Amino acid sequence: MPDADLTKRILKAVDDGFDDEVAFTAELTRVPSLRGREAPAQDLMARAMRDRGLTVDRWKIEVDDIKRLPGFSPVAVSYDDAWNVVGAHRPKRATGKSLILNGHIDVVPTGPLDMWSSPPFEPRVSGGWMYGRGAGDMKAGLAANLAALDALGRLGLEPAGDVYVQSVVEEECTGNGALACLQRGYRADAAIIPEPSGDRLGAAQVGVMWFQVKVRGRPAHVAYAGRGANAIEACFPLVKALHELEEHWNAEKHPAFAGHDHPINFVLSKIVGGDWTSSVPSWCTFDMRIGLYPDMDLADARRQVEQCVSEAARKDPFLGNSPPEIVYHGFQAEGYVLQEGTAAEALLAHCHQAVFGKALEKRAGTGTADARFFGLYAGIPAMVYGPISNDIHAYDERVDLESLRRVTQTIALFVVDWCGVAAP
Ligand code: ZN
């Protein structure tokens, strides 16, 4: 930890830059970087990195480059506009440890706009919160990574280890953006990801899997509905059976999730089917997101899902002879538990204590984050640590600005101690 005087100066330097940090968070939030449309926001990040003297690497993800790597998730969408951006600080003579400051630029869809109190891509500040889609998840975090370095720059301090500021795509659906950073060779002694973890350390995360169930029925005129087989209604028992599997897994428990009543969530999140109101529907497709415990094998989870669906289908007179098809694209993500007792975690706890005046709390997340790539596939302790944010993936998403300020201070202190400071 920096001494008391330096600590004070670093905290003040973050305060001095905080208006700029908030303004940059708003600027990023204003760009609707939905999946497939991240490029303009990535341009903004690349420019911000270049302005700070970082060496910018901006590249398009190629599925062929990453598809054989562990952690890859299959995709059904085009990567024609999937750009990653990394800004590197490399001191002339690296004497300190290296660090990755990672964040994702992609945001999830808004849902019906009339449910928002104000337009989701017109960020506004009210009552100490900044509102907007992506404000918390996680444009504030991306801004914090840069603002922490800005604060050191303001004091004339240069990190004495390599620092890689990463802005990746695809976090919300596959994680292939973070995987592409590994494939490109980026490594460090630790990684911090300021996802909105509520001023706490995300020390564990569930695995996440997406799949699609395609059901066929037999079309008929509704006047003779009994001759048909309704593909939409045939999905109901399948969904019910999957929820039974969900409860079965929740009953199994996992030590990292002992504090959660219901860590495993299966969510029927999309459904489409049918063509005409007066025809018995001949097709239906539903999408489900499921959670997995960190020690569950993905192939085994897929087997259990397939068995569950096929057993439920066998009870249906039509589906028994026309079994549903299961397709996997999107997340095939293993769970991750941060290794206990790392120097990185101890230092983060120290810095957090210095800023917040209380101990760093740990939490086990029932969602996933890119931390798994660094931790599982590169042996890099990856710490999810970011601000308080409410209603992410919902209406009126917002981030607590005071929390953002303090998280930024913690990161700035961490960088100084972890990387050291280069001699002028
Ligand atoms: Zn996120």
mmCIF file with all atom_site columns, N, CA and C and ligand atoms in Angstrom, residues 104 106 136-138 171-172 195-196 368 392-393, ligand 1:
data_model
loop_
_atom_site.group_PDB
_atom_site.id
_atom_site.type_symbol
_atom_site.label_atom_id
_atom_site.label_alt_id
_atom_site.label_comp_id
_atom_site.label_asym_id
_atom_site.label_entity_id
_atom_site.label_seq_id
_atom_site.pdbx_PDB_ins_code
_atom_site.Cartn_x
_atom_site.Cartn_y
_atom_site.Cartn_z
_atom_site.occupancy
_atom_site.B_iso_or_equiv
_atom_site.pdbx_formal_charge
_atom_site.auth_seq_id
_atom_site.auth_comp_id
_atom_site.auth_asym_id
_atom_site.auth_atom_id
_atom_site.pdbx_PDB_model_num
ATOM   1  N  N  . HIS A 1 104 ? -16.473 -4.756  -20.433 1.00 0.00 ? 104 HIS A N  1
ATOM   2  C  CA . HIS A 1 104 ? -17.159 -5.056  -21.698 1.00 0.00 ? 104 HIS A CA 1
ATOM   3  C  C  . HIS A 1 104 ? -17.984 -3.862  -22.153 1.00 0.00 ? 104 HIS A C  1
ATOM   4  N  N  . ASP A 1 106 ? -20.432 -4.162  -24.639 1.00 0.00 ? 106 ASP A N  1
ATOM   5  C  CA . ASP A 1 106 ? -21.773 -4.522  -25.128 1.00 0.00 ? 106 ASP A CA 1
ATOM   6  C  C  . ASP A 1 106 ? -22.820 -4.349  -24.028 1.00 0.00 ? 106 ASP A C  1
ATOM   7  N  N  . GLY A 1 136 ? -24.440 1.112   -15.613 1.00 0.00 ? 136 GLY A N  1
ATOM   8  C  CA . GLY A 1 136 ? -23.803 0.286   -14.590 1.00 0.00 ? 136 GLY A CA 1
ATOM   9  C  C  . GLY A 1 136 ? -23.112 -0.939  -15.178 1.00 0.00 ? 136 GLY A C  1
ATOM   10 N  N  . ASP A 1 137 ? -23.697 -1.502  -16.190 1.00 0.00 ? 137 ASP A N  1
ATOM   11 C  CA . ASP A 1 137 ? -23.247 -2.797  -16.739 1.00 0.00 ? 137 ASP A CA 1
ATOM   12 C  C  . ASP A 1 137 ? -22.823 -2.613  -18.180 1.00 0.00 ? 137 ASP A C  1
ATOM   13 N  N  . MET A 1 138 ? -21.541 -2.150  -18.418 1.00 0.00 ? 138 MET A N  1
ATOM   14 C  CA . MET A 1 138 ? -20.659 -1.670  -17.384 1.00 0.00 ? 138 MET A CA 1
ATOM   15 C  C  . MET A 1 138 ? -19.796 -0.528  -17.877 1.00 0.00 ? 138 MET A C  1
ATOM   16 N  N  . GLU A 1 171 ? -19.583 -9.941  -24.058 1.00 0.00 ? 171 GLU A N  1
ATOM   17 C  CA . GLU A 1 171 ? -19.627 -10.467 -22.687 1.00 0.00 ? 171 GLU A CA 1
ATOM   18 C  C  . GLU A 1 171 ? -21.013 -10.969 -22.341 1.00 0.00 ? 171 GLU A C  1
ATOM   19 N  N  . GLU A 1 172 ? -22.024 -10.313 -22.909 1.00 0.00 ? 172 GLU A N  1
ATOM   20 C  CA . GLU A 1 172 ? -23.408 -10.615 -22.527 1.00 0.00 ? 172 GLU A CA 1
ATOM   21 C  C  . GLU A 1 172 ? -23.980 -11.857 -23.200 1.00 0.00 ? 172 GLU A C  1
ATOM   22 N  N  . GLU A 1 195 ? -17.201 -4.878  -13.054 1.00 0.00 ? 195 GLU A N  1
ATOM   23 C  CA . GLU A 1 195 ? -18.634 -5.153  -13.259 1.00 0.00 ? 195 GLU A CA 1
ATOM   24 C  C  . GLU A 1 195 ? -19.360 -4.643  -12.020 1.00 0.00 ? 195 GLU A C  1
ATOM   25 N  N  . PRO A 1 196 ? -20.649 -4.340  -12.143 1.00 0.00 ? 196 PRO A N  1
ATOM   26 C  CA . PRO A 1 196 ? -21.381 -3.783  -11.003 1.00 0.00 ? 196 PRO A CA 1
ATOM   27 C  C  . PRO A 1 196 ? -21.595 -4.806  -9.886  1.00 0.00 ? 196 PRO A C  1
ATOM   28 N  N  . THR A 1 368 ? -22.808 -14.808 -14.802 1.00 0.00 ? 368 THR A N  1
ATOM   29 C  CA . THR A 1 368 ? -21.426 -15.024 -15.199 1.00 0.00 ? 368 THR A CA 1
ATOM   30 C  C  . THR A 1 368 ? -20.767 -13.689 -15.534 1.00 0.00 ? 368 THR A C  1
ATOM   31 N  N  . ILE A 1 392 ? -29.904 -3.622  -13.506 1.00 0.00 ? 392 ILE A N  1
ATOM   32 C  CA . ILE A 1 392 ? -29.204 -3.955  -14.745 1.00 0.00 ? 392 ILE A CA 1
ATOM   33 C  C  . ILE A 1 392 ? -30.049 -4.997  -15.480 1.00 0.00 ? 392 ILE A C  1
ATOM   34 N  N  . HIS A 1 393 ? -30.020 -4.969  -16.780 1.00 0.00 ? 393 HIS A N  1
ATOM   35 C  CA . HIS A 1 393 ? -30.840 -5.831  -17.658 1.00 0.00 ? 393 HIS A CA 1
ATOM   36 C  C  . HIS A 1 393 ? -32.337 -5.564  -17.459 1.00 0.00 ? 393 HIS A C  1
HETATM 37 ZN ZN . ZN  B 2 .   ? -21.696 -6.898  -17.294 1.00 0.00 ? 1   ZN  B ZN 1
#
